[in-house]
Short mmCIF file of C-alpha atoms in Angstrom, two decimals:
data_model
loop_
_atom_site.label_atom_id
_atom_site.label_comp_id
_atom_site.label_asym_id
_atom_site.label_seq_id
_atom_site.Cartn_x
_atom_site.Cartn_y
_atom_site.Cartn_z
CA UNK A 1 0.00 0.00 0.00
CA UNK A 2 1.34 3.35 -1.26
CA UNK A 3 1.98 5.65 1.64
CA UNK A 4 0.75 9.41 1.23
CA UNK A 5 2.35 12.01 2.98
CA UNK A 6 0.51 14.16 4.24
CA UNK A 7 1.08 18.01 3.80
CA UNK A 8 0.45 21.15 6.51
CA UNK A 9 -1.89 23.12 5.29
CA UNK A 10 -0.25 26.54 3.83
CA UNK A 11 -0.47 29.23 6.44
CA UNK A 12 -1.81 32.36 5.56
CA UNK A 13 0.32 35.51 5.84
CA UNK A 14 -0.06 37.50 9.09
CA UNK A 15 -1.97 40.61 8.54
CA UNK A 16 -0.37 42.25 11.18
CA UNK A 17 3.17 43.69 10.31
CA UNK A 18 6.04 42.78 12.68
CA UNK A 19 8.02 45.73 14.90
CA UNK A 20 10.61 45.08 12.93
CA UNK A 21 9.22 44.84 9.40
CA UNK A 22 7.38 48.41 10.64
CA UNK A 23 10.61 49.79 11.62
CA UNK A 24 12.26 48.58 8.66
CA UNK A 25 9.34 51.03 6.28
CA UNK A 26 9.46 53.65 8.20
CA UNK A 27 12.80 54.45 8.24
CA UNK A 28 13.28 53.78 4.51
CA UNK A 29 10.51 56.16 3.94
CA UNK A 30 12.25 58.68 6.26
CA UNK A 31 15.42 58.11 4.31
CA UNK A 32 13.57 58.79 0.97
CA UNK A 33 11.89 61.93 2.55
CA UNK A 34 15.13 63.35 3.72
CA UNK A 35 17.34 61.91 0.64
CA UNK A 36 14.60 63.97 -1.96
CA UNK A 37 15.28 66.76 0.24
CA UNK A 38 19.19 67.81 0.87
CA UNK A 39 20.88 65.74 -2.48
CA UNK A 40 20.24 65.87 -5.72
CA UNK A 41 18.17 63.38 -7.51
CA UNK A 42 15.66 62.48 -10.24
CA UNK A 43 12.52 64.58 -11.42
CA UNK A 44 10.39 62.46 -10.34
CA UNK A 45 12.01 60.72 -7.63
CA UNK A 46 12.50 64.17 -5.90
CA UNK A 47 8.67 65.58 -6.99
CA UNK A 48 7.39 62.31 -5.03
CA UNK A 49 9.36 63.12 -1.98
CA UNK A 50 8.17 66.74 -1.94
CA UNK A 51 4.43 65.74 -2.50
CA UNK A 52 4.83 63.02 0.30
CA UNK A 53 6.22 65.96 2.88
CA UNK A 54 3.62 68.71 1.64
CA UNK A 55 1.06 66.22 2.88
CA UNK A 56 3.03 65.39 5.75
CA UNK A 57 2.80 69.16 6.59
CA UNK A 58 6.73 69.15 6.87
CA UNK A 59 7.08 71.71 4.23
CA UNK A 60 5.33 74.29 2.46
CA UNK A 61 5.07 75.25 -1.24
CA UNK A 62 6.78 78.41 -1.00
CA UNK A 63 5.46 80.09 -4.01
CA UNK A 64 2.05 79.63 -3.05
CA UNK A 65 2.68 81.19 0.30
CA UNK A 66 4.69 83.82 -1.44
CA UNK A 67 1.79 84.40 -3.92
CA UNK A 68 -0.81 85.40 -1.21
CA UNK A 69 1.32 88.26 -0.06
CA UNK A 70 2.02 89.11 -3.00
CA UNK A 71 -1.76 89.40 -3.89
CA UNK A 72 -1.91 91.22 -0.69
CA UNK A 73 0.84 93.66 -1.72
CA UNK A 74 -1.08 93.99 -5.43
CA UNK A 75 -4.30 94.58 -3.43
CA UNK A 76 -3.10 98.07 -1.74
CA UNK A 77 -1.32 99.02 -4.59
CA UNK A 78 -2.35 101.69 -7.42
CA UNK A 79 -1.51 99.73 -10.23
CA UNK A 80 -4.33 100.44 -13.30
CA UNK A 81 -7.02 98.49 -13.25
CA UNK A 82 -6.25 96.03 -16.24
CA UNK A 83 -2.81 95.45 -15.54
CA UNK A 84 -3.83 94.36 -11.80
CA UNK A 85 -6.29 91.98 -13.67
CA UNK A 86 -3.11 90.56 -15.60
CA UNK A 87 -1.10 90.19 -12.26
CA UNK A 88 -3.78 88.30 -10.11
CA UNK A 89 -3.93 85.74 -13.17
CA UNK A 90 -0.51 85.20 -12.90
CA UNK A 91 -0.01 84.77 -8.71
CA UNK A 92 -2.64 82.20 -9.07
CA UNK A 93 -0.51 80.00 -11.55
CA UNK A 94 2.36 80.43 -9.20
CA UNK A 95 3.79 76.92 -7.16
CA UNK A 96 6.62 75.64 -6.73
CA UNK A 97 6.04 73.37 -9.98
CA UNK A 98 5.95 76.84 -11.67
CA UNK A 99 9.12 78.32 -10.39
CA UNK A 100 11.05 74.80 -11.77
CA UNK A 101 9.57 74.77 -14.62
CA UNK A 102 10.39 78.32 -15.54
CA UNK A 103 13.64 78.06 -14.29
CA UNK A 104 14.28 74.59 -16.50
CA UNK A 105 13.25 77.07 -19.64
CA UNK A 106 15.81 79.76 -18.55
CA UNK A 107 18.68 77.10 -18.12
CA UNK A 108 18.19 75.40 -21.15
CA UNK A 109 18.63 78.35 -23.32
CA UNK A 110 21.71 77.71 -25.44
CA UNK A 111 25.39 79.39 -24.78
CA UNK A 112 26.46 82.76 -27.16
CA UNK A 113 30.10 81.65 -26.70
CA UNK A 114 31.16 77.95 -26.83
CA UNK A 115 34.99 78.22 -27.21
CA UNK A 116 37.42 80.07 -25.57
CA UNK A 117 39.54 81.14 -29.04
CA UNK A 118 35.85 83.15 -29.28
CA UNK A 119 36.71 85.16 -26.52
CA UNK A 120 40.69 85.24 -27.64
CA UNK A 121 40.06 86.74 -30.86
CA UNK A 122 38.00 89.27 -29.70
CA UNK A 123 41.03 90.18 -27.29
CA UNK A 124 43.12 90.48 -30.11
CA UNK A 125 41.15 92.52 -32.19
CA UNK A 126 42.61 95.51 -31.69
CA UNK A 127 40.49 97.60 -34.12
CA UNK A 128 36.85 97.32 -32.80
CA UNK A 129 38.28 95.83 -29.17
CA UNK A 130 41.05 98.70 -28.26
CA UNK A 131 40.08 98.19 -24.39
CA UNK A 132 42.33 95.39 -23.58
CA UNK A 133 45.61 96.64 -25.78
CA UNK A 134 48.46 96.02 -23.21
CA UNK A 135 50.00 98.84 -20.73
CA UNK A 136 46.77 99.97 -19.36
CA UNK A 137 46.10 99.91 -15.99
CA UNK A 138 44.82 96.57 -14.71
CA UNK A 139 41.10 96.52 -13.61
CA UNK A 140 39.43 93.40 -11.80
CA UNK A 141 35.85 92.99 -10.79
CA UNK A 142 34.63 90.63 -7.92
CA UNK A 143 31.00 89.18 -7.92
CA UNK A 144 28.79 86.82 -6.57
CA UNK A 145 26.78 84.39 -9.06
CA UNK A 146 23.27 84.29 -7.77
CA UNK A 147 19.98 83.97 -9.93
CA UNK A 148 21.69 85.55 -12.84
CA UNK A 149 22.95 82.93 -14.21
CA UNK A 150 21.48 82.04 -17.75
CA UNK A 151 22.82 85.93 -18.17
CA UNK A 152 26.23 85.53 -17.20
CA UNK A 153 27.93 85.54 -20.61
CA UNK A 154 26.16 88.86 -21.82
CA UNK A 155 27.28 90.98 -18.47
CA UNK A 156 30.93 89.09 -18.71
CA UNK A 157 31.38 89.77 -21.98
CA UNK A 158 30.00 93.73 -21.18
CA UNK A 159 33.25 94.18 -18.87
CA UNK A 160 35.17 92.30 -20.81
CA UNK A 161 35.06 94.45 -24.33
CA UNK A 162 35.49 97.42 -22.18
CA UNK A 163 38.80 96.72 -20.40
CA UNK A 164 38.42 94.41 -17.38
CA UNK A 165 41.13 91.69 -17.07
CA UNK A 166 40.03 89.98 -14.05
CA UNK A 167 36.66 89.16 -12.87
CA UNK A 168 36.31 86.56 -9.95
CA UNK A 169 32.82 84.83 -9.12
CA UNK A 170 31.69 82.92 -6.54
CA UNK A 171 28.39 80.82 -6.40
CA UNK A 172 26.47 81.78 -3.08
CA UNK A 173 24.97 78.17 -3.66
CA UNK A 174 26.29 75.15 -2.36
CA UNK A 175 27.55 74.09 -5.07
CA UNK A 176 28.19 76.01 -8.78
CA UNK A 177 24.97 74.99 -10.94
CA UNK A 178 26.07 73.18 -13.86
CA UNK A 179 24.43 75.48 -16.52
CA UNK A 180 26.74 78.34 -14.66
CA UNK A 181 29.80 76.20 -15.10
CA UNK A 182 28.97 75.97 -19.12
CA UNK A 183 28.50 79.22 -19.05
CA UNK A 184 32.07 80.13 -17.66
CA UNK A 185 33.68 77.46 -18.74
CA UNK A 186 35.40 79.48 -22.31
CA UNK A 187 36.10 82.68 -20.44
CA UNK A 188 37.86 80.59 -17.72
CA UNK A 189 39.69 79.18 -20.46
CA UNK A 190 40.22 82.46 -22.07
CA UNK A 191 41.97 83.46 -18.76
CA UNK A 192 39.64 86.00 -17.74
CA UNK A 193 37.25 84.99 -15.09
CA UNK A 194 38.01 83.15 -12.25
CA UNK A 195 36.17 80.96 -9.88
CA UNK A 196 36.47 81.19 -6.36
CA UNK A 197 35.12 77.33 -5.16
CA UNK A 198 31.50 78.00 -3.08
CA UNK A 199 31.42 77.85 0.69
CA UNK A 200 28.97 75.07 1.85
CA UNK A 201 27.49 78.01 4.31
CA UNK A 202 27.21 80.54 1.85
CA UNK A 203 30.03 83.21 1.42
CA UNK A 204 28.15 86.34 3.19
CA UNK A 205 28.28 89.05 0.49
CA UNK A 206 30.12 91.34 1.95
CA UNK A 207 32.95 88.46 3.48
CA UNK A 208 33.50 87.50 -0.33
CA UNK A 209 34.16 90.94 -1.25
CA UNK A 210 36.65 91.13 1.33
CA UNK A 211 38.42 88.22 1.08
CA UNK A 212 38.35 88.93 -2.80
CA UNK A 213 40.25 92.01 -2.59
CA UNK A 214 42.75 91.43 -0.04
CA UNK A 215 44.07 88.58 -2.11
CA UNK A 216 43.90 90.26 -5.38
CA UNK A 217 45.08 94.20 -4.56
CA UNK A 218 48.61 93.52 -5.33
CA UNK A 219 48.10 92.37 -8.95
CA UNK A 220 45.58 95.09 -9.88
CA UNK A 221 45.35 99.19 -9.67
CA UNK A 222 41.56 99.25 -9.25
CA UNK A 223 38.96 96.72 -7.94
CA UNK A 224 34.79 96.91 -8.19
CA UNK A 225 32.50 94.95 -6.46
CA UNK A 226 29.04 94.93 -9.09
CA UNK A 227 26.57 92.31 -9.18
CA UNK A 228 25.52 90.37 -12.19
CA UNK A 229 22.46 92.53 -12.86
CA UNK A 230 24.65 95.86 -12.89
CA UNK A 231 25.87 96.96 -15.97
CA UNK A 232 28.91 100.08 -15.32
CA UNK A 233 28.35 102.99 -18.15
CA UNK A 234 31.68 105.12 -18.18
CA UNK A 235 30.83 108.26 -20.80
CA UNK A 236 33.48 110.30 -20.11
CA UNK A 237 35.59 111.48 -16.89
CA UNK A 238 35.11 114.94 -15.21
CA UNK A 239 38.51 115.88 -16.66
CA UNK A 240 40.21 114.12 -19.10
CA UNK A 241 43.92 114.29 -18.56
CA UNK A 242 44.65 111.45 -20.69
CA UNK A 243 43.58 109.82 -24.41
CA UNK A 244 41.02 107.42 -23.77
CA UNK A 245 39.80 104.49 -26.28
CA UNK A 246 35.84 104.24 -26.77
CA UNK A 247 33.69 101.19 -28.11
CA UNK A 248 30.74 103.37 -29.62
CA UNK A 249 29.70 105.74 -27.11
CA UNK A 250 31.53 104.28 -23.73
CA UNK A 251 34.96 104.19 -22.87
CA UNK A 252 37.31 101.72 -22.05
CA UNK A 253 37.01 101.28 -17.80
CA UNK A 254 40.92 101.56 -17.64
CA UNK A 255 40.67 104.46 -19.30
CA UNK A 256 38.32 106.40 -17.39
CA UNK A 257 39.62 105.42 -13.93
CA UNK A 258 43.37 106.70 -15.48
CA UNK A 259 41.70 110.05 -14.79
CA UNK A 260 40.86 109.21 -10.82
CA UNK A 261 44.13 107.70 -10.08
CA UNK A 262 44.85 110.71 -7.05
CA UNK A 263 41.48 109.48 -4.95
CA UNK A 264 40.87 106.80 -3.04
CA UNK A 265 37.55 105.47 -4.95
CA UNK A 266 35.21 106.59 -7.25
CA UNK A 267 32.01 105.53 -6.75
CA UNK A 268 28.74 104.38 -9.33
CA UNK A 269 25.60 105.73 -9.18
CA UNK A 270 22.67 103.39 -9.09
CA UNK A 271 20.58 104.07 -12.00
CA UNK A 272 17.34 101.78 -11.44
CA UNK A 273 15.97 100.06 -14.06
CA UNK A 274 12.69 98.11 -14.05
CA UNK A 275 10.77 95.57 -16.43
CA UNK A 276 9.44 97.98 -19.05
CA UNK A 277 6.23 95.62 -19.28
CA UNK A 278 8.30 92.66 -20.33
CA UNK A 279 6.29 89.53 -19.10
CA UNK A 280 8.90 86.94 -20.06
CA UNK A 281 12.65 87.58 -20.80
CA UNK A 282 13.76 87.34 -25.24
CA UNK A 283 17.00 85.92 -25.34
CA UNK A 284 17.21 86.89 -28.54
CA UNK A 285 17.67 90.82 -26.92
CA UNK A 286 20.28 92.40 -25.32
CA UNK A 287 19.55 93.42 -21.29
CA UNK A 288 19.89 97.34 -22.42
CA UNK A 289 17.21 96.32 -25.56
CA UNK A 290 14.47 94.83 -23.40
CA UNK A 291 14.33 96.94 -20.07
CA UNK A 292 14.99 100.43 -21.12
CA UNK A 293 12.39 102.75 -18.53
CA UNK A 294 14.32 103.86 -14.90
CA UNK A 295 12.89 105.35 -12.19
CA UNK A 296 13.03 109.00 -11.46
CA UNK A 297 13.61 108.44 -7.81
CA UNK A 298 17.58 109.04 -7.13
CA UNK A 299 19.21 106.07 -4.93
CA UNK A 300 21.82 107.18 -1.58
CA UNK A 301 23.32 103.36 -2.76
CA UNK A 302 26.76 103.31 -4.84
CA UNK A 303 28.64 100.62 -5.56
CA UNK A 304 32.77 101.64 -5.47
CA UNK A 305 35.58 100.96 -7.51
CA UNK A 306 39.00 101.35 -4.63
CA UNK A 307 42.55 101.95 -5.91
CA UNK A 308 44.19 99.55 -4.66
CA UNK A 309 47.30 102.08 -4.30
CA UNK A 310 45.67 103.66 -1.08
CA UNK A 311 44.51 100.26 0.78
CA UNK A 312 40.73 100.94 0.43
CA UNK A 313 38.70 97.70 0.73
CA UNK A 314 34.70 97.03 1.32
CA UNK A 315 33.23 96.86 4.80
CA UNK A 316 29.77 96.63 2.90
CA UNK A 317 28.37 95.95 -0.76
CA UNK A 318 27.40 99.34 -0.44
CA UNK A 319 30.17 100.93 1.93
CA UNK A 320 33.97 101.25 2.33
CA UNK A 321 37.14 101.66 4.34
CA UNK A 322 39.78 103.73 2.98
CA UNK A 323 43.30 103.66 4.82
CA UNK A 324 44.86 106.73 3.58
CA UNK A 325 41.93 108.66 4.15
CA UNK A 326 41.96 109.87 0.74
CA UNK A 327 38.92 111.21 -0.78
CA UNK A 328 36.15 109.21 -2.49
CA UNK A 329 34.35 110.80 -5.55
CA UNK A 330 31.27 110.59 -7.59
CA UNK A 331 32.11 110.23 -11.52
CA UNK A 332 31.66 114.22 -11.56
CA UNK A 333 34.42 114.78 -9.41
CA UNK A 334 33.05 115.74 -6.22
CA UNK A 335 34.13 114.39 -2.88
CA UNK A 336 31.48 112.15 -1.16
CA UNK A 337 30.79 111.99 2.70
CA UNK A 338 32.96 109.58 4.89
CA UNK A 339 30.98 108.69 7.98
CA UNK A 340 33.16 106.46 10.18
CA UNK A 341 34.88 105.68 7.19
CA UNK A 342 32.09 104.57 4.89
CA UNK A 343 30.85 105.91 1.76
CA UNK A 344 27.45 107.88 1.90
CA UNK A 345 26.16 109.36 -1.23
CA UNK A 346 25.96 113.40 -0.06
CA UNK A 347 25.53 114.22 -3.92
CA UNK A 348 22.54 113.44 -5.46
CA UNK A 349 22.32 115.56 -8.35
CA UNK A 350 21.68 113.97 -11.64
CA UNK A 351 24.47 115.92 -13.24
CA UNK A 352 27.58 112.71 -12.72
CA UNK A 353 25.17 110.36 -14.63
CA UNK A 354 26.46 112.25 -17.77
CA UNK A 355 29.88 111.43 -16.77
CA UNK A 356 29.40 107.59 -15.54
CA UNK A 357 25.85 105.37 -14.39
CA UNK A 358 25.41 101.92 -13.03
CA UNK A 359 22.61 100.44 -14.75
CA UNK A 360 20.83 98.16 -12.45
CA UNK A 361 18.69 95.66 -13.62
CA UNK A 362 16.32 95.03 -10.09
CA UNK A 363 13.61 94.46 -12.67
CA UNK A 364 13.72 92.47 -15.84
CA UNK A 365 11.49 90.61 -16.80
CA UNK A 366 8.07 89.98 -14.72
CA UNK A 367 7.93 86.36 -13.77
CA UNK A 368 11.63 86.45 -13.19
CA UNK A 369 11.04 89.82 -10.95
CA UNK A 370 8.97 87.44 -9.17
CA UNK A 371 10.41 84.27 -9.07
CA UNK A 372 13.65 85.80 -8.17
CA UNK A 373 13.84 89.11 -6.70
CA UNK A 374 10.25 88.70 -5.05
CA UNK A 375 10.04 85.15 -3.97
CA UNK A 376 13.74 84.13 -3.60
CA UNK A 377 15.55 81.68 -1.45
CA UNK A 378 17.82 83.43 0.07
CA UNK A 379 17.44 85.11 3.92
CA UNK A 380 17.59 88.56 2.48
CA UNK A 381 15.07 88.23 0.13
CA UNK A 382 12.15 87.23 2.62
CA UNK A 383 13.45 90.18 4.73
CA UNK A 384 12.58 92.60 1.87
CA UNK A 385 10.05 90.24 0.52
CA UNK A 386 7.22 93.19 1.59
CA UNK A 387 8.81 96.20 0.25
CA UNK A 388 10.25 94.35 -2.55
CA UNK A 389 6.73 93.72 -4.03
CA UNK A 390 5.63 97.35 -3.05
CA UNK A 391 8.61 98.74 -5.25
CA UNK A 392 8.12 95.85 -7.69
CA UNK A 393 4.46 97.31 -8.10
CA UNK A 394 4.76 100.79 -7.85
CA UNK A 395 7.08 100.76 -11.09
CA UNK A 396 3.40 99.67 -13.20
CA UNK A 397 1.23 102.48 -11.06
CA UNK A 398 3.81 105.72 -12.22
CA UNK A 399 4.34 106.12 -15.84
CA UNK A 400 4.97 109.81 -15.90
CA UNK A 401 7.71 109.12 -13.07
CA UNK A 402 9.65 106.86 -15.68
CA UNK A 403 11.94 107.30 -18.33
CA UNK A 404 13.38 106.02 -21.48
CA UNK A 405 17.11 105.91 -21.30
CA UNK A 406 19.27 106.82 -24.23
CA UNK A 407 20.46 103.68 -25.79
CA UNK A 408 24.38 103.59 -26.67
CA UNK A 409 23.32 102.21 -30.00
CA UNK A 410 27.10 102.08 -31.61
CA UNK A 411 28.30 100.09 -28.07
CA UNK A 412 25.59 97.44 -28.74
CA UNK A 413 25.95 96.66 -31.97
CA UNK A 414 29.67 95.13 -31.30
CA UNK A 415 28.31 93.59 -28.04
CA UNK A 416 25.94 91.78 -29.88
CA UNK A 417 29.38 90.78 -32.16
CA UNK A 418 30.93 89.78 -29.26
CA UNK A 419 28.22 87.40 -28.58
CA UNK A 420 27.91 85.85 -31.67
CA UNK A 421 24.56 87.73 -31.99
CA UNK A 422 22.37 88.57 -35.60
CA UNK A 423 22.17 92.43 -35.40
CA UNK A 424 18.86 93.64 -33.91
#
């Protein structure tokens, strides 16, 4: 007789999960939330991680909290009727999904300059390039790359045609963006910007700046401190002891400051542009093309360039220290106050714009004024968030307190040749 063996049934599996197994998911789920959150990873892989913590309630969408005050902001404002219409469309498209997604757009646009011989043989064209012909005095700039990245070639390139040998950036990220390293990549080769590696706590503005010129002021005359959305117009000095070289209208930054070389500084009006009505940046434009209206309203802020011969150095973005105690002076010649050794804009007559402005670009575009300027990242921008937006909105409510600025038409025609760029 065959013998059967018999067979235990087949358990069923437990519905309740084990302490460990528990354990076990919920600390690989904490892991996912946290790895989504602090290191780089996929699209989707880091949009699933931020949807899982918004539920959670362990983190906000930022642009929609931004967008409510902002709405707020656009509420007490006097900003015509229509064009508030336009504006409350937009802050109710705004998330976090938006900001990416614009900011995807921006950083995909392609690079003006690829190569580095671009850059060279626009060095060595003497002819339509005289700025950088050797034996002038040497000129560096020190910045801090921020949100204006996708821009960076364009405002290089500005300083570069007229004169500047040196420009050294620093990311106030963790970590240089990669479409900023393309973008610097053929001027680095070119030898003309430099890279200073980013800080994992973020360089304080004003500590770069320092740092940045007491480790460069032996190998230069004259060092400026100018963000990436300010654009330095030299016209022509108060007195011109000495030949200077123009491209078009504006001469060559060496050239001018030739004429300064017995002060201490010589500080840059603000000149404060806004967006003109542009709702979305054209790449295929130039910066001075697009956003062309300034405010009326004059600015106490400077930024300074410091000879480097009298030991003057920044205490501020804004202010200075000068050793010697020799006199600062606006591009008309006149000293400015030094109040415990800072600058403080005392003139604020119009009349040095003719001789030198700083164009600064607060306000480009509209959904970049608000995506970067307005709703920001950074500790200083929530400060200001408030009177940011008032500003931001008071530029569309005064039209007769606005004007056009003169275009240096001759200057941008071989900046857009610098850049590779069809004429407009």
């Amino acid at each position: 007789m065959r013998r059967v063996l018999s067979r235990s049934p087949k358990r069923c599996p437990s519905a309740v999960v084990s302490p460990r197994r528990a354990f076990l998911l919920l600390s690989g789920l904490l892991f996912l939330l946290l790895f989504t959150r602090y290191v780089s990873v996929s699209d989707h892989l880091h949009s699933a991680g931020t949807w899982i913590r918004r539920r959670l309630g362990w983190e906000k969408d930022v642009m929609a909290e931004c967008s409510q005050r902002l709405s707020s902001a656009l509420a007490q404002s006097k900003v015509p009727s229509n064009t508030k219409d336009i504006f409350s469309l937009l802050l109710a498209t705004l998330s976090d999904r938006s900001k990416e997604q614009y900011f995807d757009w921006m950083t995909s646009q392609p690079y003006r300059i690829t190569h580095s011989y671009q850059i060279e043989q626009i060095l060595k064209n003497k002819d339509e390039f005289p700025c950088s012909t050797p034996g002038r005095l040497k000129v560096a700039l020190c910045a801090m790359q921020s949100s204006m990245g996708p821009f960076m070639q364009e405002w290089i390139m500005h300083y570069v045609i007229l004169g500047v040998q040196k420009i050294f950036i620093i990311s106030n990220n963790d970590a240089w963006p990669e479409y900023a390293q393309g973008a610097l990549e053929p001027f680095i080769g070119a030898g003309v910007v430099e890279i200073y590696p980013p800080n994992n706590n973020g360089y304080p503005q004003t500590e770069f700046y320092q740092i940045c010129h007491k480790e460069n002021a032996k190998n230069f005359d004259w060092i400026g401190n100018f963000d990436l959305d300010e654009y330095l117009m030299p016209y022509r000095p108060f007195m011109e002891s000495y030949q200077s070289s123009k491209i078009g209208e504006l001469i060559c930054i060496p050239d001018f400051l030739r004429n300064y070389e017995q002060f201490g500084g010589v500080v840059a009006p603000w000149r404060r542009m806004h967006s003109s009505g542009v709702p979305r940046h054209n790449f295929s434009m130039l910066f001075f093309e697009q956003y062309k209206f300034f405010s009326n309203e004059t600015y106490p802020l400077v930024k300074t360039f410091y000879n480097t011969k009298y030991g003057g150095w920044p205490t501020h973005q804004h202010k200075g220290t000068f050793v010697d105690s020799r006199p600062v002076v606006n591009p008309a010649g006149r000293e400015e106050m030094l109040k415990e050794d800072h600058v403080i804009r005392n003139d604020t007559s119009a009349y040095h714009y003719e001789h030198m402005e700083l164009r600064h670009f607060w306000g480009s575009s509209w959904i970049s004024d608000i995506y970067v300027k307005l709703c920001g990242d950074t500790p200083e921008r929530k400060f200001f968030m408030d009177v940011r937006a008032q500003q931001f909105f008071d530029s569309f409510a005064v039209t007769s307190d606005s004007q056009v600025t003169v275009l240096p038409n001759a200057y941008l025609k071989k900046l857009r040749r610098a850049l590779r760029m069809p004429p407009s």
